[in-house]
CSV table of C-alpha atoms and ligand atoms in Angstrom, one decimal:
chain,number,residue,atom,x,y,z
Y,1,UNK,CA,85.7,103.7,87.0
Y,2,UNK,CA,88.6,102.8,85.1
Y,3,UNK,CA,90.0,104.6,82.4
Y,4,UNK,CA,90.3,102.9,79.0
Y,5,UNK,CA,93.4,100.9,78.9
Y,6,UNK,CA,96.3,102.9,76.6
Y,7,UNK,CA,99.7,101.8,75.9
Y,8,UNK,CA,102.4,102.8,73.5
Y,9,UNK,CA,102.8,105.0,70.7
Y,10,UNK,CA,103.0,102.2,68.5
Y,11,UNK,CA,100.1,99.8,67.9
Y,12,UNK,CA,99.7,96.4,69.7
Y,13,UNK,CA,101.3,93.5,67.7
Y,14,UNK,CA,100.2,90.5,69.7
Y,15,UNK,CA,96.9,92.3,71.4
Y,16,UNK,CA,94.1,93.1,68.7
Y,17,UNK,CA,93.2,96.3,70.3
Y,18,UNK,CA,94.4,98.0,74.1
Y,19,UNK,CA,90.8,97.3,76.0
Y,20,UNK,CA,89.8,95.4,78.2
Y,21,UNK,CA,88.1,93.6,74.9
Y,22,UNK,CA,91.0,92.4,73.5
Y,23,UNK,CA,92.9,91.7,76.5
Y,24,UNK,CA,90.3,88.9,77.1
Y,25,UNK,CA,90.0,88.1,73.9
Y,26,UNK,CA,94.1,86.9,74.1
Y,27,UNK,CA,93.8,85.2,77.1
Y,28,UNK,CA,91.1,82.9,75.7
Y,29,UNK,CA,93.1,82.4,72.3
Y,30,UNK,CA,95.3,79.0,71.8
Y,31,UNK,CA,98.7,81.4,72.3
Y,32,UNK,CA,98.0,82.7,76.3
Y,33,UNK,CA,98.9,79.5,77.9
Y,34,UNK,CA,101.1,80.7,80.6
Y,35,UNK,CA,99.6,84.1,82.7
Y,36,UNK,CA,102.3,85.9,85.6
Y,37,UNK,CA,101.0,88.1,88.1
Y,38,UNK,CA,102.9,90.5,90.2
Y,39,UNK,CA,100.9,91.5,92.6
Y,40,UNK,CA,101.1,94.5,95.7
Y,41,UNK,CA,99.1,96.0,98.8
Y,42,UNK,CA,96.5,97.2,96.2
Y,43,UNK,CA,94.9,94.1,95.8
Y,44,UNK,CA,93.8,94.3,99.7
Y,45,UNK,CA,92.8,97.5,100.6
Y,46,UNK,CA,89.4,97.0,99.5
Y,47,UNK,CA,89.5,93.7,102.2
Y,48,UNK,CA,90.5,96.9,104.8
Y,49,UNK,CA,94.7,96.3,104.5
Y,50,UNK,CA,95.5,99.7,104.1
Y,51,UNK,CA,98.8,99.9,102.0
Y,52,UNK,CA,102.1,101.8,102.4
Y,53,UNK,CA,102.1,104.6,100.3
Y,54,UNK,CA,98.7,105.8,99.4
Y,55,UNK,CA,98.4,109.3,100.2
Y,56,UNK,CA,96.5,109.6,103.6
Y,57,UNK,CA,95.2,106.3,104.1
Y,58,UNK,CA,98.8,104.7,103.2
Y,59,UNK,CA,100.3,103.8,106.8
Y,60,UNK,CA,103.6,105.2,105.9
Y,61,UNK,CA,102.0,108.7,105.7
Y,62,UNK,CA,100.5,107.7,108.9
Y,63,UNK,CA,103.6,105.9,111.0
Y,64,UNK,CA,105.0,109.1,110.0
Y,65,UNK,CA,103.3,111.3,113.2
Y,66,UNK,CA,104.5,108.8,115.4
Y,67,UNK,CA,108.0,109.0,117.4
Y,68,UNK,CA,109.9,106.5,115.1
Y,69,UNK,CA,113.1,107.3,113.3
Y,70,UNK,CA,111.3,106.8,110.3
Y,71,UNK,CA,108.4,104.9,109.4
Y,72,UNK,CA,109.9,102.3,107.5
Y,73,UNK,CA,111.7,101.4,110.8
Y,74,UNK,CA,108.6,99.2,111.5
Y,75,UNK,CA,109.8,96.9,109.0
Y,76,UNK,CA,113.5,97.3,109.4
Y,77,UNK,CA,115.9,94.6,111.1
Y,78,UNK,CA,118.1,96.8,113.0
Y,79,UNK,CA,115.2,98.4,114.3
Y,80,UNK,CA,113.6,95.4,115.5
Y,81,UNK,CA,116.4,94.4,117.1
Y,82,UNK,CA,116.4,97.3,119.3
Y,83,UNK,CA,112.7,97.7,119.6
Y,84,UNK,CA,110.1,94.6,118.4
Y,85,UNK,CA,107.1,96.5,120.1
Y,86,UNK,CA,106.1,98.6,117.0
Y,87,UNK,CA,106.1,95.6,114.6
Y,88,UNK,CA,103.9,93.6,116.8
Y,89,UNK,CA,101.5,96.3,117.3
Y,90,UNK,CA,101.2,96.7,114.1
Y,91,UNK,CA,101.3,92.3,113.5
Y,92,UNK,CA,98.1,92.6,116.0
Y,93,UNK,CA,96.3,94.3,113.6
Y,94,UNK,CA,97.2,93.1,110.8
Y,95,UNK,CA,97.2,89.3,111.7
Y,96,UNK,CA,95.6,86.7,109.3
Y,97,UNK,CA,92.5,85.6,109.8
Y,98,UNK,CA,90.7,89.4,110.3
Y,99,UNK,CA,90.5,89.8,106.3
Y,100,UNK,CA,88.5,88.4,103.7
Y,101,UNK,CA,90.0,88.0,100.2
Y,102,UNK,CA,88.4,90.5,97.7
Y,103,UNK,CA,87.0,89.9,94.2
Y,104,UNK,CA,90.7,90.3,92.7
Y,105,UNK,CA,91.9,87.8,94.8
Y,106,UNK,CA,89.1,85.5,93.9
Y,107,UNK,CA,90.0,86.3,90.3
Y,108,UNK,CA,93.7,84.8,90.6
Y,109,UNK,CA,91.8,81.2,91.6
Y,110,UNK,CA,89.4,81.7,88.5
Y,111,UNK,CA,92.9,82.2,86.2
Y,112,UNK,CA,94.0,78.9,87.8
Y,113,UNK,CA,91.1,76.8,87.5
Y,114,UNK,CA,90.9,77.8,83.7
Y,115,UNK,CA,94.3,76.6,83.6
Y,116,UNK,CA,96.0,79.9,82.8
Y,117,UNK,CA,97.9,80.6,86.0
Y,118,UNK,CA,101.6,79.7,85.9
Y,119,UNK,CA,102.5,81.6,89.1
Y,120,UNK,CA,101.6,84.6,91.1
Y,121,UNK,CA,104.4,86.7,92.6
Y,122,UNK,CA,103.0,88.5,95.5
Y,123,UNK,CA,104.9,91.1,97.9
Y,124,UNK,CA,102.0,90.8,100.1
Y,125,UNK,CA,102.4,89.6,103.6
Y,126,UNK,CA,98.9,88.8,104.3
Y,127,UNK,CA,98.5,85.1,102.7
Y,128,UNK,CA,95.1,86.5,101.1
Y,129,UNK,CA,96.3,84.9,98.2
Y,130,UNK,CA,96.0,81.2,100.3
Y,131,UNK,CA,92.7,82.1,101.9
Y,132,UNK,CA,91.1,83.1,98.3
Y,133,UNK,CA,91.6,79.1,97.5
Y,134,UNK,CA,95.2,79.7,94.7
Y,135,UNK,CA,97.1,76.6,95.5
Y,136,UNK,CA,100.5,77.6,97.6
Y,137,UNK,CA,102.5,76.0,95.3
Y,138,UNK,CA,101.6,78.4,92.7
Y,139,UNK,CA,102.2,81.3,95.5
Y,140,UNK,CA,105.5,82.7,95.8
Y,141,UNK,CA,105.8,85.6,98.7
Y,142,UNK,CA,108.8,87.3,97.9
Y,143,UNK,CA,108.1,89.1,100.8
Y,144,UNK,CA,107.6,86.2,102.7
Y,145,UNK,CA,104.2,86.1,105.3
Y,146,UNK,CA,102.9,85.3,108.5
Y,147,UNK,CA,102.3,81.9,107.4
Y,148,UNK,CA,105.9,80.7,109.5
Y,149,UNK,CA,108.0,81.8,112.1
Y,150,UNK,CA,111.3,81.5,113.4
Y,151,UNK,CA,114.0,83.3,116.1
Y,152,UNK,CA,116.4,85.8,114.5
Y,153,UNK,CA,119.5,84.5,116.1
Y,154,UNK,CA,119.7,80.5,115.7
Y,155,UNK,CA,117.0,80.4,113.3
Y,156,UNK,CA,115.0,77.6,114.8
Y,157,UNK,CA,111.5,77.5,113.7
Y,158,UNK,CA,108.8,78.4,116.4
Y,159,UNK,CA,105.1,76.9,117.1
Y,160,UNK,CA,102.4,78.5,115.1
Y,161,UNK,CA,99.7,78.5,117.5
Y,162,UNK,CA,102.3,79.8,120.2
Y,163,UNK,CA,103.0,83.1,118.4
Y,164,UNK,CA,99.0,83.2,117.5
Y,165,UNK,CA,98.1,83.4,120.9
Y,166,UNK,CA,101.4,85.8,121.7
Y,167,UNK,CA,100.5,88.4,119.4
Y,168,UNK,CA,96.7,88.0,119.7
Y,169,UNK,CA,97.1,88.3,123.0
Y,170,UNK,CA,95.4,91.5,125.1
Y,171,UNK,CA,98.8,93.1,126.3
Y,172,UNK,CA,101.1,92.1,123.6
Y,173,UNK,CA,103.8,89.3,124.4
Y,174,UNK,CA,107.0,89.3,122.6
Y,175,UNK,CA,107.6,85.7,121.4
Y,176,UNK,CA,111.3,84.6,122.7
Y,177,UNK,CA,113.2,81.3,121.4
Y,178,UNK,CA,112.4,78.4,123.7
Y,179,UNK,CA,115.7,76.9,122.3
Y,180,UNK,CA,117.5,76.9,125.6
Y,181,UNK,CA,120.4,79.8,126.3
Y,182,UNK,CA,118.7,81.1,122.9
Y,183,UNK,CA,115.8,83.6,124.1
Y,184,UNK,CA,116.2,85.2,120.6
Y,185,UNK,CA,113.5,87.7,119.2
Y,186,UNK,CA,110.9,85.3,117.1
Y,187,UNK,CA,109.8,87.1,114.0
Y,188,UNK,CA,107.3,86.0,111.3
Y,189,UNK,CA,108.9,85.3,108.1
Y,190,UNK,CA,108.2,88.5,106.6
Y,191,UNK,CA,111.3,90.3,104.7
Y,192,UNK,CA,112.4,92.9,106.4
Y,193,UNK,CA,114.2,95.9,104.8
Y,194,UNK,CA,118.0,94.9,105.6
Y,195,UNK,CA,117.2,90.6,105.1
Y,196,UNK,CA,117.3,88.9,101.7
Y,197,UNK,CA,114.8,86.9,99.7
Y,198,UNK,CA,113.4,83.6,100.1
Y,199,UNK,CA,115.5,80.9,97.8
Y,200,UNK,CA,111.8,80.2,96.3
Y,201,UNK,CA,111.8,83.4,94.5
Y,202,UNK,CA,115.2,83.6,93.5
Y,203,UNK,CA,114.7,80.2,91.9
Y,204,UNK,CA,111.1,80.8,90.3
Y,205,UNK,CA,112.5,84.2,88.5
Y,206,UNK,CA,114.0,82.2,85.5
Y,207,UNK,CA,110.0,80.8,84.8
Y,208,UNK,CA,109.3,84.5,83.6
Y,209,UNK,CA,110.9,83.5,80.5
Y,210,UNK,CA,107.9,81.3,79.7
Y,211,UNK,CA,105.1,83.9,80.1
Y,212,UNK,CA,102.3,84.8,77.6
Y,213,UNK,CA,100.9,87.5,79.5
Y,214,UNK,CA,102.3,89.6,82.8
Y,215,UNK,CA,99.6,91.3,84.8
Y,216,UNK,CA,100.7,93.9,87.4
Y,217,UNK,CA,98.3,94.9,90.2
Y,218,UNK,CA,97.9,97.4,92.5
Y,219,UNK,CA,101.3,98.0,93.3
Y,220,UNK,CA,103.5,101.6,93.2
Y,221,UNK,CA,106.7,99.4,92.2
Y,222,UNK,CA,108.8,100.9,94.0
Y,223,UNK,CA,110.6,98.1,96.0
Y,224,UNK,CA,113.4,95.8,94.7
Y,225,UNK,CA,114.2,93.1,93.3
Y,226,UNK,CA,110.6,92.9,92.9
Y,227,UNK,CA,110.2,96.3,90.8
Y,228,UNK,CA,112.0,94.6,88.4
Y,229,UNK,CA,110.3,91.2,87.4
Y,230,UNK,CA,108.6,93.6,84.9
Y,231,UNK,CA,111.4,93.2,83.1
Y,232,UNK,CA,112.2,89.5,82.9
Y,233,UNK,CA,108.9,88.4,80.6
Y,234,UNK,CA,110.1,88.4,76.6
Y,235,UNK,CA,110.2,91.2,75.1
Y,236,UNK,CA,107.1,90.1,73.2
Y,237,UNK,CA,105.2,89.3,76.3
Y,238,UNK,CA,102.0,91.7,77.0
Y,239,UNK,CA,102.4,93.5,80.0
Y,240,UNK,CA,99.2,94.7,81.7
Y,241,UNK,CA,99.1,97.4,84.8
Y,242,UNK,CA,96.3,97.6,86.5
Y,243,UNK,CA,96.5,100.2,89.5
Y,244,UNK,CA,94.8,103.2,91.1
Y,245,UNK,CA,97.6,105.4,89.3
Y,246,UNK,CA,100.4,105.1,86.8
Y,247,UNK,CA,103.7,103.3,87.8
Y,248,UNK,CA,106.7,101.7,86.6
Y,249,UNK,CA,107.9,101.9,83.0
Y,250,UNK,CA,105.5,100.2,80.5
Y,251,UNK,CA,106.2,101.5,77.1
Y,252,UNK,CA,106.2,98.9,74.9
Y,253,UNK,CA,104.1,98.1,71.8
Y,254,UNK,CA,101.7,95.3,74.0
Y,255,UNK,CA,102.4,97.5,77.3
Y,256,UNK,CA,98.7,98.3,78.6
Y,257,UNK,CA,97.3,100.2,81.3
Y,258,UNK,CA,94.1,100.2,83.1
Y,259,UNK,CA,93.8,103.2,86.0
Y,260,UNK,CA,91.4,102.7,88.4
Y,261,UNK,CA,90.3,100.0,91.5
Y,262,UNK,CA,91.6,96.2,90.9
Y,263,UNK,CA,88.4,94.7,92.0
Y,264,UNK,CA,86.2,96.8,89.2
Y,265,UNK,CA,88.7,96.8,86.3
Y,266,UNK,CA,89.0,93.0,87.5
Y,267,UNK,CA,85.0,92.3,86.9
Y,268,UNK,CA,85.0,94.4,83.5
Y,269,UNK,CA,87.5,91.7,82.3
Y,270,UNK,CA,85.8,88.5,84.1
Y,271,UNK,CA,82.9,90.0,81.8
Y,272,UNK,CA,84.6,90.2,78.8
Y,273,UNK,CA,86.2,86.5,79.2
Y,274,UNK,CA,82.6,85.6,80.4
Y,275,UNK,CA,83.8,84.5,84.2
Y,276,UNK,CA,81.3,87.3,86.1
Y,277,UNK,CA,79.3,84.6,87.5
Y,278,UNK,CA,82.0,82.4,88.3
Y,279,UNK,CA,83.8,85.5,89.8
Y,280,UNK,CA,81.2,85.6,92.4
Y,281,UNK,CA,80.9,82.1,93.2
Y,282,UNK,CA,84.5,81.7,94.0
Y,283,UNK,CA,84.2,85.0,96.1
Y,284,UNK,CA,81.5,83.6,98.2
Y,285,UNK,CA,83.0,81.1,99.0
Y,286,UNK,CA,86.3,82.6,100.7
Y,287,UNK,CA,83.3,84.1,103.7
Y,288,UNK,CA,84.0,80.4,105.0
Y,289,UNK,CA,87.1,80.3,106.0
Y,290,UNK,CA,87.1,84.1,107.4
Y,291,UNK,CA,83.9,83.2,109.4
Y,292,UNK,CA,85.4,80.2,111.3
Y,293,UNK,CA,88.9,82.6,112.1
Y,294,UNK,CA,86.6,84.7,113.6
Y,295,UNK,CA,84.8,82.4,115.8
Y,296,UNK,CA,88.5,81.1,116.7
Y,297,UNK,CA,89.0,84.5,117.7
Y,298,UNK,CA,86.0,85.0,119.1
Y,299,UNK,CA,85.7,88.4,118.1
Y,300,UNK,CA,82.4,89.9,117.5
Y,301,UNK,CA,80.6,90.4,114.2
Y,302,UNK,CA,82.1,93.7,113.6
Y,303,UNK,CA,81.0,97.0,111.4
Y,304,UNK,CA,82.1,97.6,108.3
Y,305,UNK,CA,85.5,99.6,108.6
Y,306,UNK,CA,87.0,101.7,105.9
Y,307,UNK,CA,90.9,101.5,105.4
Y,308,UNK,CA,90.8,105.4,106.7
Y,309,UNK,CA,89.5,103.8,110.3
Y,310,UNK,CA,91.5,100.6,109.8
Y,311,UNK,CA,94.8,103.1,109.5
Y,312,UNK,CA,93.3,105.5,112.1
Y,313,UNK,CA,93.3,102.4,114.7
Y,314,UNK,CA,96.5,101.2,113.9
Y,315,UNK,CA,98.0,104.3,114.1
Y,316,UNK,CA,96.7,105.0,117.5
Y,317,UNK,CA,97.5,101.5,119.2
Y,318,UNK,CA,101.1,102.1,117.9
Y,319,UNK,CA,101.7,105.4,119.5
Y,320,UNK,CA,100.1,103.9,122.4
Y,321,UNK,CA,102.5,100.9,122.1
Y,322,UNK,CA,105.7,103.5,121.6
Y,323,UNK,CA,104.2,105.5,124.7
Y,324,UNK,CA,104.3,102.7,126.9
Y,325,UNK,CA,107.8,101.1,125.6
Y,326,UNK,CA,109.4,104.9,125.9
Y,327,UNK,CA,108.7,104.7,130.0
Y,328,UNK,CA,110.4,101.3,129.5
Y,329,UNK,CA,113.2,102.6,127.5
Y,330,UNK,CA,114.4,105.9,127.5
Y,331,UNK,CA,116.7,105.5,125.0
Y,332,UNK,CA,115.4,105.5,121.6
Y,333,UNK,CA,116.8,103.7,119.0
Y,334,UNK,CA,118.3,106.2,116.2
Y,335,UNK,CA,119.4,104.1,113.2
Y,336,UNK,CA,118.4,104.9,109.8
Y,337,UNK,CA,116.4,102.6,107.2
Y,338,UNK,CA,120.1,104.2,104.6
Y,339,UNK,CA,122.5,102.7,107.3
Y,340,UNK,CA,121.0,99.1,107.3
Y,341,UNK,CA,119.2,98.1,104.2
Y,342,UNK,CA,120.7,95.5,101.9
Y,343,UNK,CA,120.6,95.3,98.4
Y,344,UNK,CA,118.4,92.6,98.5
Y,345,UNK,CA,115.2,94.7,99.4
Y,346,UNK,CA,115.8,98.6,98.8
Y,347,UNK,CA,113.6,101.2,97.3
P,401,CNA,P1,102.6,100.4,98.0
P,401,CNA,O1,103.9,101.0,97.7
P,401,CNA,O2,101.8,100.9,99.2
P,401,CNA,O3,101.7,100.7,96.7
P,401,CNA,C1,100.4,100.3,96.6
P,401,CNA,C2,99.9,100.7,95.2
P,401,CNA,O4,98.6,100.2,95.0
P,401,CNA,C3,99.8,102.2,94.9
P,401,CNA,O5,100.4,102.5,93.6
P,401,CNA,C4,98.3,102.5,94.9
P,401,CNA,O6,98.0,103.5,94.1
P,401,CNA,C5,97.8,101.2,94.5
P,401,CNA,N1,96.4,100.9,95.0
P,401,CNA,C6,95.9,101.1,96.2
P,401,CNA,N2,94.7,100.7,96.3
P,401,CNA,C7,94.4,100.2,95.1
P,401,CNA,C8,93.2,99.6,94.5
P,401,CNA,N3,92.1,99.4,95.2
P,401,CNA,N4,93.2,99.2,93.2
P,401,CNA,C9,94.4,99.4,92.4
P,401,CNA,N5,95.5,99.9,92.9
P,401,CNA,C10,95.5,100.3,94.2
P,401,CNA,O7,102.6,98.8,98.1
P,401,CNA,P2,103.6,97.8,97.3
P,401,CNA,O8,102.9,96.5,97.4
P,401,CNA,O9,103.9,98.3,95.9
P,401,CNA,O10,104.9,97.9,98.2
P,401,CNA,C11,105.5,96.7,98.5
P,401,CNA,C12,105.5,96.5,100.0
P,401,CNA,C13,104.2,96.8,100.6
P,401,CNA,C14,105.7,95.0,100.3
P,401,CNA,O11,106.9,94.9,101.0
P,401,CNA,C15,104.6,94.5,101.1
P,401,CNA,O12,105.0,93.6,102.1
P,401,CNA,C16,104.0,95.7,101.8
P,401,CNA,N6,102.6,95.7,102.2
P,401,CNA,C17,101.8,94.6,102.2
P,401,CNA,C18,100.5,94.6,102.6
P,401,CNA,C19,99.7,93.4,102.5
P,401,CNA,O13,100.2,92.3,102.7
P,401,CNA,N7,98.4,93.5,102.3
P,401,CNA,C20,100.0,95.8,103.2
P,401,CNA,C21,100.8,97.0,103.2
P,401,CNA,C22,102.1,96.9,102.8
């Protein structure tokens, strides 16, 4: 359950009140035209993506038992340059089209159909976002997402279905450029640590100026330039975190804070602004498109999974994977996330 929101020493000047209450009551009032969300991996581990950095299900803290330099090198360029296997273990399992969009997700398409959604900023990779029914051009992944793909040498963009069936595959194919004398790596256009920003979120940043309301979900914001939209709404903009713990740097007098799960502190407000119904309309809905990956996947109804199985099985197929490619490859790659990240994307 989620603590009562708190903010500031001083008392709110814009917000009547630091609840849940109040917040609502704002975002139906004439001045709340224009609501930013930032969001992070926190919105989907309730759909069974487990995150980075929790402790214990987080898959950092689980990458970390395995023989990699480090476990951010999953993510990292140079790395993958030396070694893709990892990262397409891990894309296997983490491929769109497994996950269904949860009740916070759902909530973004209620904020735009009540014409309140200017634009969500998402670091997550997993187009959830898409799948939920938000409009891409509302989206931007400043992450970027599996939604394209391209080689890392001559940057030519590859087939979607091609690198679908490549990474779905049973024993893992790495995608290669079909540009001839090419052959480069193909890589989803995820950011990697050590590769800069889409143009799309550079551009969108200077729209933060026009926000009546900033929420922040389930993030740790820890990772830059991203960290930092926080601060780019006025300085009388209210500024809501809602996470499983306290992060980042909200002290100001509209600054509010609500611990607990996204999806329950999410349905406490749909309450207040009267949306609970519509909440689960829109939710039902996004079973749809998840049922007909499935079938395209024709993969088997399967059991309920918690994110602590979900990061157990990952875990597993990727020391499997790093097994298999160290009888390939005796030489291991020994580069450090330090040596190769830009400034683009750093921690
Ligand atoms: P993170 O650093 O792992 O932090 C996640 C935050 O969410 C933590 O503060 C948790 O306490 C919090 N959290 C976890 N579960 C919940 C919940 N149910 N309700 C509320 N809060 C919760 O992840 P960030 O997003 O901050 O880090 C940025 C990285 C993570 C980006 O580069 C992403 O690409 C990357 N990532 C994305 C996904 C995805 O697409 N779903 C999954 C894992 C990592």
């Amino acid at each position: 359950m989620s603590k009562p929101g708190y903010a500031a020493d001083q008392n709110p000047r814009i917000l009547e009140g630091n609840d849940l209450k109040a917040l609502a009551k704002y975002m139906k009032s004439d001045s709340c035209q224009n609501v930013f969300l930032m969001l992070g991996a926190g919105v989907s581990t309730s759909a069974g993506i487990p995150d980075f950095r929790s402790p214990g299900t987080g898959l950092y803290a689980n990458l970390a038992r395995l023989n990699l330099p480090f476990p951010e090198a999953v993510f990292e360029i140079g790395f993958f340059k030396k070694n893709p296997i990892p990262f397409y273990t891990l894309a296997k399992e983490l491929y769109p089209g497994r996950f269904r969009p949860t009740h916070t997700h759902s909530f973004i398409t209620l904020l735009h159909s009540h014409s309140l959604l200017h634009t969500c900023f998402t670091q997550n990779i997993d187009t959830l976002e898409r799948r939920a029914g938000v409009p891409a051009h509302k989206i931007i992944e400043a992450h970027g997402s599996f939604a394209t793909q391209r080689c890392i040498d001559c940057k030519t963009p590859f087939d979607a279905d091609k690198i679908k069936k490549a990474v779905l595959s049973e024993e893992i194919e790495i995608p290669r450029c079909e540009r001839r004398r090419c052959k480069g790596l193909v890589k989803p256009d995820i950011v990697f640590f050590g590769e800069g920003l889409p143009d799309q979120f550079h551009k969108s940043i200077r729209n933060l100026r026009k926000a009546d309301l900033l929420i922040v979900l389930g993030t740790s914001l820890t990772v830059h330039p991203f960290a930092s939209l926080v601060d780019l709404v006025p300085n009388d903009c209210p500024r809501v975190l809602i996470n499983l713990d306290e992060v980042g740097d909200f002290n100001k007098p509209d600054d509010v804070l609500f611990l607990g799960k996204c999806d329950d502190i999410v349905r406490e407000l749909c309450k207040e602004l009267g949306w609970e119904e519509e909440l689960d309309a829109a939710w039902e809905k996004t079973k749809d498109s998840l049922d007909a990956d499935k079938q395209e996947r024709e993969l088997e109804p399967e059991p309920e999974e918690s994110t602590e199985d979900e990061v157990e099985k990952i875990t597993k197929n990727l020391e499997q994977a790093l097994k298999v490619n160290d009888k390939n490859d005796e030489k291991q790659p020994s580069s450090k996330v330090s040596d190769v990240v830009q400034p683009e994307l750093v921690e």
